[in-house]
Coordinates of C-alpha atoms and ligand atoms in Angstrom, one line a residue:
X1 CA -22.3 -8.1 -29.4
X2 CA -24.3 -5.1 -28.5
X3 CA -24.9 -3.4 -32.0
X4 CA -23.0 -0.4 -32.4
X5 CA -24.5 1.4 -29.0
X6 CA -21.5 3.5 -27.2
X7 CA -19.3 1.7 -24.5
X8 CA -20.3 1.4 -21.2
X9 CA -23.8 2.2 -20.0
X10 CA -25.4 2.6 -23.4
X11 CA -24.3 -0.8 -24.6
X12 CA -25.3 -2.5 -21.2
X13 CA -28.9 -1.0 -21.4
X14 CA -28.9 -2.2 -25.4
X15 CA -28.2 -5.8 -24.0
X16 CA -30.7 -5.3 -21.4
X17 CA -33.4 -4.5 -24.6
X18 CA -32.5 -7.8 -26.1
X19 CA -34.9 -9.0 -23.4
X20 CA -37.7 -6.2 -23.8
X21 CA -40.3 -8.6 -25.2
X22 CA -39.9 -11.2 -23.0
X23 CA -40.1 -8.8 -20.1
X24 CA -42.9 -7.2 -21.5
X25 CA -44.6 -10.8 -21.2
X26 CA -43.4 -11.0 -17.9
X27 CA -45.3 -8.2 -17.2
X28 CA -48.6 -9.1 -18.9
X29 CA -48.5 -12.5 -17.0
X30 CA -48.2 -10.6 -13.5
X31 CA -51.1 -8.7 -14.3
X32 CA -53.1 -11.9 -14.7
X33 CA -51.3 -13.6 -11.8
X34 CA -52.4 -10.3 -9.9
X35 CA -55.7 -10.2 -11.0
X36 CA -55.9 -14.1 -10.2
X37 CA -54.8 -13.1 -6.6
X38 CA -58.3 -11.8 -5.9
X39 CA -59.7 -15.6 -6.4
X40 CA -59.1 -16.1 -2.6
X41 CA -60.7 -13.0 -1.2
X42 CA -63.4 -13.3 -3.9
X43 CA -64.0 -17.1 -2.5
X44 CA -64.2 -15.8 1.3
X45 CA -66.7 -13.4 0.3
X46 CA -68.8 -15.7 -1.5
X47 CA -68.5 -18.6 1.0
X48 CA -69.3 -16.4 3.8
X49 CA -71.8 -14.0 2.5
X50 CA -73.7 -16.5 -0.4
X51 CA -72.8 -20.0 0.6
X52 CA -73.2 -20.0 4.4
X53 CA -76.2 -17.7 4.2
X54 CA -78.2 -19.8 1.6
X55 CA -76.5 -23.0 3.0
X56 CA -76.2 -24.4 -0.7
X57 CA -73.8 -27.2 -1.2
X58 CA -74.2 -26.9 -4.8
X59 CA -73.2 -23.4 -5.1
X60 CA -70.0 -24.1 -3.0
X61 CA -69.0 -27.3 -4.8
X62 CA -69.3 -25.0 -8.2
X63 CA -67.3 -22.3 -6.5
X64 CA -64.8 -24.5 -5.2
X65 CA -64.2 -26.3 -8.7
X66 CA -63.9 -22.7 -10.2
X67 CA -61.5 -21.9 -7.5
X68 CA -59.3 -24.8 -8.3
X69 CA -59.1 -23.9 -12.2
X70 CA -58.3 -20.2 -11.4
X71 CA -55.5 -21.5 -8.7
X72 CA -54.3 -23.9 -11.4
X73 CA -54.3 -21.0 -13.6
X74 CA -52.5 -18.8 -11.4
X75 CA -49.6 -21.3 -10.8
X76 CA -48.8 -22.0 -14.5
X77 CA -48.8 -18.4 -15.1
X78 CA -46.2 -17.8 -12.2
X79 CA -44.2 -20.4 -13.3
X80 CA -44.4 -19.0 -16.5
X81 CA -43.2 -15.4 -15.7
X82 CA -40.7 -17.0 -13.7
X83 CA -39.2 -18.7 -16.6
X84 CA -39.6 -16.0 -18.8
X85 CA -37.4 -13.7 -16.4
X86 CA -34.5 -16.3 -16.2
X87 CA -34.5 -16.0 -20.0
X88 CA -34.2 -12.4 -19.9
X89 CA -31.2 -12.7 -17.4
X90 CA -29.5 -15.3 -19.9
X91 CA -30.3 -12.8 -22.8
X92 CA -28.6 -10.2 -21.2
X93 CA -25.9 -12.2 -19.9
X94 CA -24.6 -13.9 -23.1
X95 CA -25.0 -10.3 -24.9
X96 CA -22.1 -9.0 -22.9
X97 CA -20.3 -12.1 -21.9
X98 CA -18.0 -12.1 -25.1
X99 CA -17.7 -8.4 -25.0
X100 CA -16.6 -8.1 -21.2
X101 CA -14.2 -11.3 -21.9
X102 CA -12.7 -9.3 -24.3
X103 CA -12.5 -6.2 -22.6
X104 CA -11.0 -8.1 -19.5
X105 CA -8.1 -9.4 -22.2
X106 CA -7.3 -6.1 -23.5
X107 CA -7.3 -4.6 -20.2
X108 CA -4.8 -7.4 -18.6
X109 CA -1.9 -5.8 -20.4
X110 CA -1.6 -4.0 -17.2
X111 CA -1.0 -6.1 -14.4
X112 CA -2.9 -3.8 -11.9
X113 CA -6.2 -4.4 -14.0
X114 CA -6.4 -8.2 -13.0
X115 CA -8.6 -7.5 -9.7
X116 CA -10.8 -4.9 -11.7
X117 CA -11.2 -7.6 -14.6
X118 CA -12.1 -10.4 -11.9
X119 CA -14.7 -8.2 -10.6
X120 CA -16.2 -6.9 -13.5
X121 CA -17.0 -10.8 -14.4
X122 CA -18.5 -10.9 -11.1
X123 CA -20.1 -7.8 -11.6
X124 CA -21.9 -9.2 -14.7
X125 CA -23.1 -12.2 -12.7
X126 CA -24.5 -10.1 -10.0
X127 CA -26.8 -7.8 -12.5
X128 CA -27.8 -11.4 -14.2
X129 CA -28.6 -12.9 -10.6
X130 CA -31.0 -10.1 -10.3
X131 CA -33.3 -11.2 -13.2
X132 CA -33.5 -15.0 -11.8
X133 CA -34.4 -13.7 -8.2
X134 CA -37.8 -12.9 -7.0
X135 CA -37.0 -9.0 -6.5
X136 CA -38.0 -8.2 -9.9
X137 CA -41.4 -9.9 -10.1
X138 CA -41.7 -8.6 -6.4
X139 CA -41.4 -5.1 -7.9
X140 CA -44.0 -6.2 -11.0
X141 CA -46.5 -7.0 -8.2
X142 CA -46.0 -3.6 -6.3
X143 CA -48.3 -1.6 -8.9
X144 CA -50.9 -4.0 -7.5
X145 CA -50.5 -3.0 -4.1
X146 CA -52.3 0.5 -4.2
X147 CA -55.3 -1.4 -6.1
X148 CA -55.5 -4.2 -3.4
X149 CA -55.6 -1.5 -0.8
X150 CA -58.4 0.6 -2.9
X151 CA -60.3 -2.6 -2.7
X152 CA -60.1 -2.7 1.0
X153 CA -61.4 0.9 1.0
X154 CA -64.4 -0.4 -0.9
X155 CA -65.2 -2.7 2.3
X156 CA -64.6 -0.1 4.8
X157 CA -62.6 3.3 4.5
X158 CA -60.8 3.0 8.2
X159 CA -59.7 -0.7 7.2
X160 CA -58.7 0.9 4.2
X161 CA -56.5 3.7 6.3
X162 CA -55.3 1.0 8.5
X163 CA -53.9 -0.6 5.3
X164 CA -52.2 2.5 4.1
X165 CA -50.4 3.5 7.3
X166 CA -49.2 -0.1 7.9
X167 CA -47.8 -0.2 4.3
X168 CA -46.4 2.9 4.8
X169 CA -44.4 1.8 7.9
X170 CA -43.4 -1.3 5.8
X171 CA -42.0 0.9 3.1
X172 CA -40.1 3.3 5.8
X173 CA -38.7 0.0 7.3
X174 CA -37.7 -1.2 3.9
X175 CA -35.7 2.3 3.0
X176 CA -34.1 2.1 6.5
X177 CA -32.8 -1.3 5.5
X178 CA -31.2 -0.4 2.3
X179 CA -29.7 2.9 4.0
X180 CA -28.3 1.0 6.9
X181 CA -27.1 -1.9 4.9
X182 CA -25.9 -0.3 1.7
X183 CA -22.6 0.8 2.5
X184 CA -21.8 -2.6 4.4
X185 CA -22.4 -4.6 1.3
X186 CA -20.3 -2.6 -0.8
X187 CA -17.3 -2.9 2.0
X188 CA -18.0 -6.5 1.9
X189 CA -18.0 -6.7 -1.8
X190 CA -14.5 -4.9 -2.0
X191 CA -12.6 -6.9 0.8
X192 CA -14.1 -10.2 -0.7
X193 CA -12.9 -9.0 -4.0
X194 CA -9.6 -8.1 -2.4
X195 CA -9.5 -11.6 -0.9
X196 CA -9.9 -13.2 -4.3
X197 CA -7.2 -11.5 -6.0
X198 CA -4.9 -12.6 -3.3
X199 CA -5.7 -16.4 -3.5
X200 CA -5.5 -16.2 -7.2
X201 CA -1.9 -14.8 -6.9
X202 CA -1.1 -17.4 -3.8
X203 CA -2.2 -20.3 -6.2
X204 CA -0.3 -19.0 -9.1
X205 CA 2.7 -19.2 -6.9
X206 CA 1.8 -22.0 -5.1
X207 CA 5.6 -23.4 -6.0
X208 CA 7.0 -20.7 -3.9
X209 CA 4.4 -20.4 -1.4
X210 CA 4.8 -24.5 -0.4
X211 CA 8.5 -24.9 -1.0
X212 CA 9.6 -21.8 1.4
X213 CA 7.3 -22.1 4.1
X214 CA 5.2 -19.3 2.9
X215 CA 1.8 -20.9 3.4
X216 CA 1.4 -20.0 6.9
X217 CA 1.8 -16.3 6.5
X218 CA -0.3 -16.4 3.4
X219 CA -2.9 -18.2 4.9
X220 CA -3.3 -15.5 7.7
X221 CA -3.1 -12.6 5.3
X222 CA -6.1 -14.3 3.4
X223 CA -8.2 -14.8 6.6
X224 CA -7.7 -11.3 7.5
X225 CA -9.3 -10.1 4.2
X226 CA -12.1 -12.6 4.3
X227 CA -12.8 -11.8 7.9
X228 CA -13.2 -8.3 6.7
X229 CA -15.8 -9.1 4.3
X230 CA -17.4 -11.6 6.6
X231 CA -18.1 -9.1 9.3
X232 CA -19.5 -6.5 7.2
X233 CA -21.6 -9.5 5.5
X234 CA -22.8 -10.8 9.0
X235 CA -23.5 -7.2 10.2
X236 CA -25.7 -6.4 7.3
X237 CA -27.3 -10.0 6.9
X238 CA -28.0 -9.1 10.7
X239 CA -29.6 -5.6 10.1
X240 CA -31.9 -7.2 7.0
X241 CA -32.9 -10.1 9.0
X242 CA -34.0 -7.8 11.8
X243 CA -35.8 -5.8 9.5
X244 CA -37.3 -8.9 7.5
X245 CA -38.5 -10.2 11.2
X246 CA -40.1 -7.3 12.1
X247 CA -41.9 -6.8 8.7
X248 CA -43.2 -10.2 8.5
X249 CA -44.7 -9.9 12.1
X250 CA -45.8 -7.1 11.7
X251 CA -47.7 -7.8 8.7
X252 CA -49.2 -10.8 10.6
X253 CA -50.2 -8.4 13.4
X254 CA -51.8 -6.0 10.9
X255 CA -53.9 -8.9 9.0
X256 CA -55.1 -9.6 12.9
X257 CA -55.9 -6.2 13.9
X258 CA -57.5 -5.9 10.1
X259 CA -59.9 -8.9 11.4
X260 CA -60.2 -7.5 14.7
X261 CA -61.5 -4.2 13.3
X262 CA -63.4 -5.8 10.8
X263 CA -65.3 -8.1 13.3
X264 CA -66.3 -4.9 15.5
X265 CA -67.4 -3.5 12.4
X266 CA -69.5 -6.6 11.6
X267 CA -71.1 -6.3 14.9
X268 CA -71.7 -2.8 14.4
X269 CA -73.6 -3.8 11.1
X270 CA -71.4 -2.1 8.8
X271 CA -69.3 -5.1 7.4
X272 CA -70.5 -8.4 6.3
X273 CA -68.5 -11.0 7.8
X274 CA -67.3 -12.2 4.0
X275 CA -65.7 -8.6 3.6
X276 CA -63.9 -8.8 6.7
X277 CA -62.0 -11.9 5.8
X278 CA -61.7 -10.8 2.3
X279 CA -60.2 -7.5 3.7
X280 CA -57.8 -9.4 5.5
X281 CA -56.8 -11.6 2.9
X282 CA -56.3 -8.4 0.3
X283 CA -54.2 -7.2 2.9
X284 CA -51.7 -9.7 3.0
X285 CA -51.4 -9.8 -0.5
X286 CA -50.8 -6.1 -0.8
X287 CA -48.2 -6.3 1.5
X288 CA -46.6 -9.5 0.2
X289 CA -44.5 -7.9 -2.9
X290 CA -43.3 -5.3 -0.3
X291 CA -42.0 -8.2 2.1
X292 CA -40.5 -10.1 -0.8
X293 CA -38.4 -7.3 -2.2
X294 CA -37.1 -6.4 1.3
X295 CA -36.0 -10.1 2.3
X296 CA -34.1 -10.1 -0.9
X297 CA -32.9 -6.6 -0.9
X298 CA -29.2 -7.7 -0.7
X299 CA -29.7 -9.0 -4.4
X300 CA -30.9 -5.7 -5.7
X301 CA -28.2 -3.8 -4.1
X302 CA -25.3 -6.2 -5.2
X303 CA -27.3 -6.1 -8.8
X304 CA -27.0 -2.1 -8.3
X305 CA -23.4 -1.8 -7.5
X306 CA -22.6 -4.3 -9.9
X307 CA -24.1 -2.0 -12.9
X308 CA -22.5 0.6 -12.0
X309 CA -19.2 -0.4 -12.0
X310 CA -19.5 -2.8 -14.8
X311 CA -20.6 0.2 -17.0
X312 CA -17.7 2.2 -15.7
X313 CA -15.2 -0.9 -16.6
X314 CA -16.7 -1.2 -20.0
X315 CA -16.3 2.4 -20.7
X316 CA -12.6 2.2 -20.5
X317 CA -12.3 -0.3 -22.9
X318 CA -14.4 0.4 -26.0
X319 CA -15.0 -2.3 -28.5
X320 CA -12.4 -2.8 -31.0
X321 CA -14.1 -1.1 -34.2
X322 CA -14.4 -3.3 -37.4
X323 CA -11.2 -2.9 -39.8
X324 CA -11.0 -3.7 -43.4
X325 CA -9.1 -7.1 -43.9
X326 CA -5.8 -6.2 -45.3
X327 CA -4.0 -8.8 -47.4
X328 CA -1.2 -10.8 -45.8
X329 CA 1.8 -8.5 -45.9
X330 CA 5.0 -8.5 -47.2
X331 CA 7.8 -9.4 -44.6
X332 CA 9.0 -5.7 -44.5
X333 CA 9.3 -3.9 -41.1
X334 CA 9.6 -0.1 -40.6
X335 CA 10.0 1.3 -37.1
X336 CA 10.2 4.9 -37.1
X337 CA 10.9 6.7 -33.6
X338 CA 9.1 3.8 -31.8
X339 CA 8.6 5.2 -28.2
X340 CA 6.7 2.6 -25.7
X341 CA 5.2 3.2 -22.1
X342 CA 4.4 0.1 -20.5
X343 CA 0.3 -0.1 -19.4
X344 CA -0.3 1.8 -16.5
X345 CA 3.2 3.4 -16.2
X346 CA 4.2 7.0 -17.1
X347 CA 7.7 6.8 -18.2
X348 CA 8.7 5.6 -21.4
X349 CA 11.2 2.0 -21.5
X350 CA 12.0 2.3 -25.2
X351 CA 12.6 5.5 -26.9
X352 CA 12.9 6.5 -30.3
X353 CA 13.8 3.3 -31.7
X354 CA 14.2 3.4 -35.6
X355 CA 14.9 0.3 -38.0
X356 CA 13.9 -1.4 -40.9
X357 CA 14.2 -4.8 -42.1
X358 CA 13.4 -6.3 -45.3
X359 CA 12.1 -9.6 -46.3
X360 CA 14.5 -12.6 -45.9
X361 CA 16.3 -10.4 -43.2
X362 CA 17.1 -11.3 -39.5
X363 CA 17.8 -8.9 -36.8
X364 CA 19.3 -9.6 -33.5
X365 CA 18.5 -7.5 -30.5
X366 CA 21.0 -7.6 -27.4
X367 CA 21.4 -5.4 -24.2
X368 CA 21.6 -5.8 -20.4
X369 CA 18.5 -7.2 -18.3
X370 CA 16.0 -4.5 -18.1
X371 CA 17.6 -2.6 -21.3
X372 CA 14.1 -2.9 -23.0
X373 CA 14.2 -6.0 -25.1
X374 CA 11.0 -7.5 -24.3
X375 CA 9.1 -4.3 -24.0
X376 CA 10.3 -4.0 -28.2
X377 CA 9.1 -7.5 -28.7
X378 CA 5.6 -6.5 -27.0
X379 CA 5.4 -3.5 -28.9
X380 CA 6.4 -5.1 -32.5
X381 CA 3.6 -8.2 -31.8
X382 CA 1.2 -5.5 -31.1
X383 CA 0.7 -6.2 -27.3
X384 CA 1.6 -3.1 -26.2
X385 CA 0.7 0.1 -27.9
X386 CA 2.9 3.0 -28.8
X387 CA 3.2 6.0 -27.0
X388 CA 4.7 7.9 -30.1
X389 CA 6.4 6.7 -33.6
X390 CA 5.0 4.2 -35.8
X391 CA 5.6 0.5 -37.1
X392 CA 4.8 -0.4 -40.4
X393 CA 4.6 -4.2 -41.3
X394 CA 3.9 -4.6 -45.4
X395 CA 3.2 -0.7 -45.5
X396 CA 0.3 -0.6 -42.9
X397 CA 0.6 0.6 -39.2
X398 CA 0.0 -2.7 -36.9
X399 CA -3.2 -0.8 -35.7
X400 CA -4.7 -0.9 -39.0
X401 CA -5.0 -4.7 -38.9
X402 CA -7.6 -6.9 -37.5
X403 CA -5.8 -7.9 -34.1
X404 CA -6.7 -11.1 -34.7
X405 CA -5.4 -11.0 -38.4
X406 CA -2.2 -9.6 -37.2
X407 CA -1.6 -12.3 -34.8
X408 CA -1.7 -14.7 -38.0
X409 CA 0.7 -12.8 -39.6
X410 CA 3.2 -12.1 -36.7
X411 CA 4.4 -15.4 -34.8
X412 CA 5.7 -14.1 -31.3
X413 CA 7.5 -16.3 -28.8
X414 CA 7.2 -14.3 -25.3
X415 CA 9.9 -14.6 -23.0
X416 CA 7.3 -16.3 -20.7
X417 CA 5.5 -19.1 -21.8
X418 CA 1.6 -19.7 -21.2
X419 CA -0.2 -22.6 -22.4
X420 CA -3.9 -22.9 -22.2
X421 CA -6.2 -25.6 -21.2
X422 CA -6.5 -27.6 -24.2
X423 CA -4.8 -30.4 -26.3
X424 CA -1.1 -29.8 -27.4
X425 CA -2.5 -29.7 -31.2
X426 CA -5.1 -26.8 -30.2
X427 CA -2.6 -25.1 -28.3
X428 CA -0.2 -25.1 -31.2
X429 CA -3.1 -24.0 -33.6
X430 CA -3.5 -20.9 -31.5
X431 CA -6.6 -22.6 -29.8
X432 CA -8.7 -23.2 -32.7
X433 CA -11.3 -26.3 -32.1
X434 CA -11.0 -28.3 -34.9
X435 CA -7.2 -27.7 -36.5
X436 CA -5.8 -28.7 -39.7
X437 CA -3.5 -31.9 -38.4
X438 CA -1.1 -31.2 -41.4
X439 CA -0.6 -27.5 -40.4
X440 CA 0.0 -28.6 -36.6
X441 CA 2.3 -31.1 -37.5
X442 CA 3.8 -28.9 -40.0
X443 CA 4.6 -26.1 -37.5
X444 CA 5.7 -28.5 -34.9
X445 CA 8.3 -29.9 -37.1
X446 CA 9.7 -26.4 -37.9
X447 CA 9.8 -25.7 -34.2
X448 CA 11.6 -29.1 -33.5
X449 CA 8.7 -30.3 -31.3
X450 CA 7.4 -33.1 -33.4
X451 CA 9.8 -36.1 -31.7
X452 CA 9.3 -34.4 -28.2
X453 CA 5.6 -34.0 -28.6
X454 CA 5.2 -37.8 -30.0
X455 CA 6.9 -38.9 -26.8
X456 CA 4.1 -37.4 -24.5
X457 CA 1.3 -40.0 -23.6
X458 CA -1.2 -39.0 -26.3
X459 CA 0.8 -37.1 -28.4
X460 CA -0.4 -34.2 -30.2
X461 CA -3.8 -35.2 -28.3
X462 CA -2.1 -34.9 -24.8
X463 CA -4.4 -32.5 -22.6
X464 CA -2.7 -29.5 -21.1
X465 CA -4.8 -28.7 -17.8
X466 CA -3.2 -25.5 -17.6
X467 CA -1.2 -26.6 -14.6
X468 CA 2.8 -25.3 -15.6
X469 CA 4.7 -28.6 -14.0
X470 CA 2.9 -30.9 -16.6
X471 CA 5.7 -30.1 -18.9
X472 CA 9.4 -29.1 -18.8
X473 CA 10.3 -25.6 -19.4
X474 CA 12.0 -26.7 -22.3
X475 CA 8.9 -28.9 -23.9
X476 CA 7.0 -25.7 -23.1
X477 CA 9.0 -23.4 -25.0
X478 CA 9.4 -25.7 -28.0
X479 CA 5.5 -26.1 -28.1
X480 CA 5.3 -22.2 -28.0
X481 CA 7.8 -21.8 -30.9
X482 CA 5.4 -24.4 -32.8
X483 CA 2.4 -22.3 -32.1
X484 CA 4.3 -18.9 -33.1
X485 CA 5.2 -20.9 -36.3
X486 CA 1.8 -21.8 -37.0
X487 CA -0.3 -20.6 -40.0
X488 CA 3.0 -19.2 -41.6
X489 CA 3.3 -16.0 -40.2
X490 CA 5.6 -13.6 -42.4
X491 CA 7.4 -11.9 -39.3
X492 CA 8.8 -14.1 -36.4
X493 CA 9.4 -12.2 -33.0
X494 CA 11.4 -14.7 -30.8
X495 CA 11.9 -13.1 -27.1
X496 CA 14.8 -15.4 -25.6
X497 CA 13.9 -18.3 -27.5
X498 CA 16.7 -20.6 -26.6
X499 CA 16.8 -19.8 -22.9
X500 CA 15.3 -23.4 -22.2
X501 CA 16.9 -25.2 -24.9
X502 CA 19.5 -27.3 -24.9
X503 CA 22.5 -27.4 -27.8
X504 CA 20.7 -29.5 -30.4
X505 CA 17.3 -27.6 -29.5
X506 CA 19.5 -24.3 -30.2
X507 CA 20.7 -25.6 -33.6
X508 CA 17.1 -26.5 -34.8
X509 CA 15.9 -22.9 -33.8
X510 CA 18.8 -21.7 -36.2
X511 CA 17.7 -23.9 -39.0
X512 CA 13.9 -22.6 -38.7
X513 CA 15.4 -19.0 -38.6
X514 CA 17.5 -19.7 -41.6
X515 CA 14.5 -21.5 -43.5
X516 CA 12.4 -18.5 -42.6
X517 CA 14.7 -16.2 -44.3
X518 CA 14.9 -18.6 -47.1
X519 CA 11.2 -18.1 -48.2
X520 CA 11.2 -14.4 -47.8
X521 CA 10.0 -14.1 -44.4
X522 CA 12.0 -12.1 -41.4
X523 CA 12.8 -12.6 -38.0
X524 CA 13.7 -10.9 -35.0
X525 CA 15.3 -12.3 -31.9
X526 CA 16.0 -11.0 -28.4
X527 CA 18.7 -12.4 -26.6
X528 CA 21.5 -12.7 -24.2
X529 CA 23.1 -15.6 -26.5
X530 CA 25.5 -15.5 -29.3
X531 CA 23.9 -18.6 -30.6
X532 CA 20.6 -17.3 -30.8
X533 CA 21.9 -14.6 -33.4
X534 CA 24.1 -17.1 -35.7
X535 CA 21.6 -16.5 -38.4
X536 CA 20.9 -12.7 -38.0
X537 CA 22.1 -10.5 -40.7
X538 CA 21.5 -7.2 -38.9
X539 CA 22.1 -6.4 -35.0
X540 CA 20.7 -4.1 -32.4
X541 CA 22.2 -3.1 -29.2
X542 CA 19.9 -1.5 -26.8
X543 CA 20.8 0.5 -23.7
X544 CA 18.5 1.6 -20.9
X545 CA 15.6 2.0 -23.6
X546 CA 17.5 3.5 -26.8
X547 CA 19.3 1.8 -29.8
X548 CA 23.0 2.7 -29.2
X549 CA 24.0 1.0 -32.2
X550 CA 22.1 -0.9 -35.4
X551 CA 23.8 -2.3 -38.6
X552 CA 25.0 -5.3 -40.0
X553 CA 25.9 -7.8 -37.3
X554 CA 29.5 -8.2 -37.5
X555 CA 29.8 -4.6 -38.1
X556 CA 28.0 -3.9 -34.9
X557 CA 29.7 -6.8 -32.9
X558 CA 32.8 -5.2 -33.9
X559 CA 32.3 -1.9 -32.8
X560 CA 30.4 -2.4 -29.7
X561 CA 31.6 -5.6 -27.9
X562 CA 34.5 -6.0 -25.8
X563 CA 34.4 -9.6 -26.2
X564 CA 33.9 -10.0 -29.8
X565 CA 36.2 -13.0 -30.4
X566 CA 34.7 -15.4 -27.9
X567 CA 31.2 -14.4 -29.1
X568 CA 32.2 -15.2 -32.7
X569 CA 33.0 -18.4 -32.0
X570 CA 30.0 -19.4 -29.8
X571 CA 27.8 -18.2 -32.6
X572 CA 28.8 -21.6 -33.9
X573 CA 26.0 -23.1 -31.3
X574 CA 28.1 -23.4 -28.2
X575 CA 26.3 -21.4 -25.6
X576 CA 29.5 -20.5 -23.8
X577 CA 29.4 -16.7 -23.3
X578 CA 26.8 -14.0 -23.1
X579 CA 26.6 -10.7 -24.7
Ligands
LIG601 N1 4.7 -4.7 -17.1 C1 5.6 -3.8 -17.1 N2 5.1 -2.7 -16.2 C2 6.1 -1.6 -16.1 N3 7.5 -1.7 -16.4 C3 7.8 -2.8 -16.8 C4 7.2 -3.7 -17.2 N4 7.7 -4.4 -18.2 C5 8.8 -4.2 -18.1 N5 8.9 -2.9 -17.3 C6 10.1 -2.3 -17.3 O1 10.7 -1.6 -18.7 C7 12.4 -2.3 -18.6 C8 12.5 -2.9 -19.5 O2 12.1 -4.1 -19.1 P1 12.1 -5.1 -20.3 O3 11.5 -6.3 -19.6 O4 12.0 -4.9 -21.5 O5 13.7 -5.6 -20.4 P2 14.7 -6.7 -21.1 O6 15.6 -6.1 -21.9 O7 13.9 -7.6 -21.8 O8 15.3 -7.6 -20.0 P3 15.6 -9.0 -19.8 O9 16.9 -9.2 -20.7 O10 15.8 -9.3 -18.1 O11 14.4 -9.9 -20.4 C9 12.5 -2.1 -17.3 O12 12.9 -1.2 -16.5 C10 11.6 -3.0 -16.5 O13 11.3 -2.7 -15.1

C-alpha cells in the first residue's frame, strides 16, 4: 500500500518515490557510462595524433589494453543501470497492484465500470513498461548531449555550430513526431480498449453466442473495433517510422558532414586528424539519446496517458480507511428508512424500508420480479451502499465494520452464483489459501453439499477453473451456500436459495435455517417459493421498491395473499405454487 498519500496522483507519486534510491543509483551509473562514452573519441585522438605520429607500438598496445578495460567497465555499468531501472518499475507496480485491484473490485459494483477497470490495470502496465524501456535511460543520457557538443566546440567552433544545428533539427523532428502521433495513439488505445471489453463480454456469453448463431455477427463487430485500433496504430507507426528513418540517416549524414568539414580544417592546419575523427564520434554520442528516445516515443506516450488516466481513476476510489476491529456482533438487525440507489443510477430501487430482526428469527421477503428483493439483499450484505437511512447489525452500522470482517459475520448467497479459480475447499473457505478442513466440511455438511462434493473427481480438492459449465447449477448453488455458511456468520442472507435445488435440497436448506435460528442467529430469505419460507417467523412483502407489509409470517400471508391456502400447504416443502 502507499501509506497515507491522498488518492490518485499523490499516491502514484508516493509509489514512484519507493524507487527513488534505485533511481538515484541508475542516475549515478549513467554519469559514469556517459563519461566512459568519451573512451572512443579519446582513443581516436591518441591513436591518430600520438601513436601514428610517434609510430610507437608499445603506446598503441598500452592504450588498447586501457580502452578494453574501460569498455568492459562501461558494459557492466550500462547493464547495471538497466537492471536497476527494471527494479524501479517493479517497485512502482507492486506498490500499486494491490490497491488498484481493490479499487477495480469496488468500482465493479457498477457494471458500466468494467471497461474502465480493465483499462486501469493496463494503464499501470504501460507506466511500468516505461521504466524497463530504453527511453528513461536515454533521458538520463540527454543532459550529456550539450557536454559532448561543448567538447566539439573545443576542437573547432564551426564544427560545434554544425552539431548544434543538427541537434536542433533532430529535436524539432522529435516534437513534430509527438504532435502528429499523440492523438492517434490515444485513439488507438481507446478503440483497442473497447475491443477488449467486447471480447470479454462475448467470451462470458459464449453459450448464447455459439448456440444462437451470434458468432458471425459478433466477429464482425469485434473486427470493426480492432480495425479502428489497427488503423490508428499503423498510421502512428508510419509517422514514427518515417521520422526515425529520417533522424537516423540525418545523423549519419551529419557525422559525415562533420568529417568532411573536419578534413577541410585539417588541410587548413586548424585541426589535427585525431580531433577530426573524435569530433565525428562525439557527435554520434551526443545525438544517440535523442534518436533513441524518439524511436521509443510511443512507449513514453502510452506511459504518459496511462499515468493521467490511472491517477484520475484512483482519485474516484479512495483507499478504505483502517477501522477499529469490532467484536463479533449479536444477530440483531435493525433497518431504518433504507433507501438504495444502484451504483451508477439515479433512481432508487428501494425506498424507506424499516424492519427489525431479533436473534433467532428468520425473515422471508417476497414480491414480484423486479420489486427490489435482490436490491435489499445486496444492501444488507454491504455490497451496495445506502443512499439514505441506516442498517445496524449488533448495534453498529454496516460501514463501521471492516468490510472483510463484515463479510465473515454475514453469510450471503447471491441470486447469481460466482465461483472462482481454486479448489472446492478454497471456494467454500472464501478463497483462504490454507483453509481449516474441519470448518470447510462443517459448512459443506450444513449446506447439504458434503455428499455431492464427495462425488466430484477429487472431492474437496477438485479444482474449479472458473468455467461455469464445470458444475451443474444446483451443485454451484450448494457450494455457494456452504461458502455463505463458512466461518459461522451471525446473519445469513439468501437470495432465491432454492431456485436450483430439488425437493430434498430444499428441505435440507430449511433444516439449515432452523439450526441457525436455534443457535441464536438470524436469517433473511428472498424468494418466490413458499417452501423457502417454511422456517420464517416474519414476512415482508415488497412492491415497486416499497415494503407494503411486514410482520409475523402467517398474519402477513393472511392479509396480503390471495392464494393463501395453497401457499400454506406448499410451505411443507412441495414447490407447487409461487407467491
Ligand atoms: N445493477 C443494477 N443497476 C440498475 N438497476 C438495477 C440493477 N439491479 C436491479 N436494478 C433494478 O432494480 C429494480 C429491482 O430489482 P431487483 O433485482 O432488486 O428485483 P427482484 O425483486 O430481486 O427481482 P427478481 O425476483 O426478478 O430477482 C429493478 O427495476 C431493476 O431493474
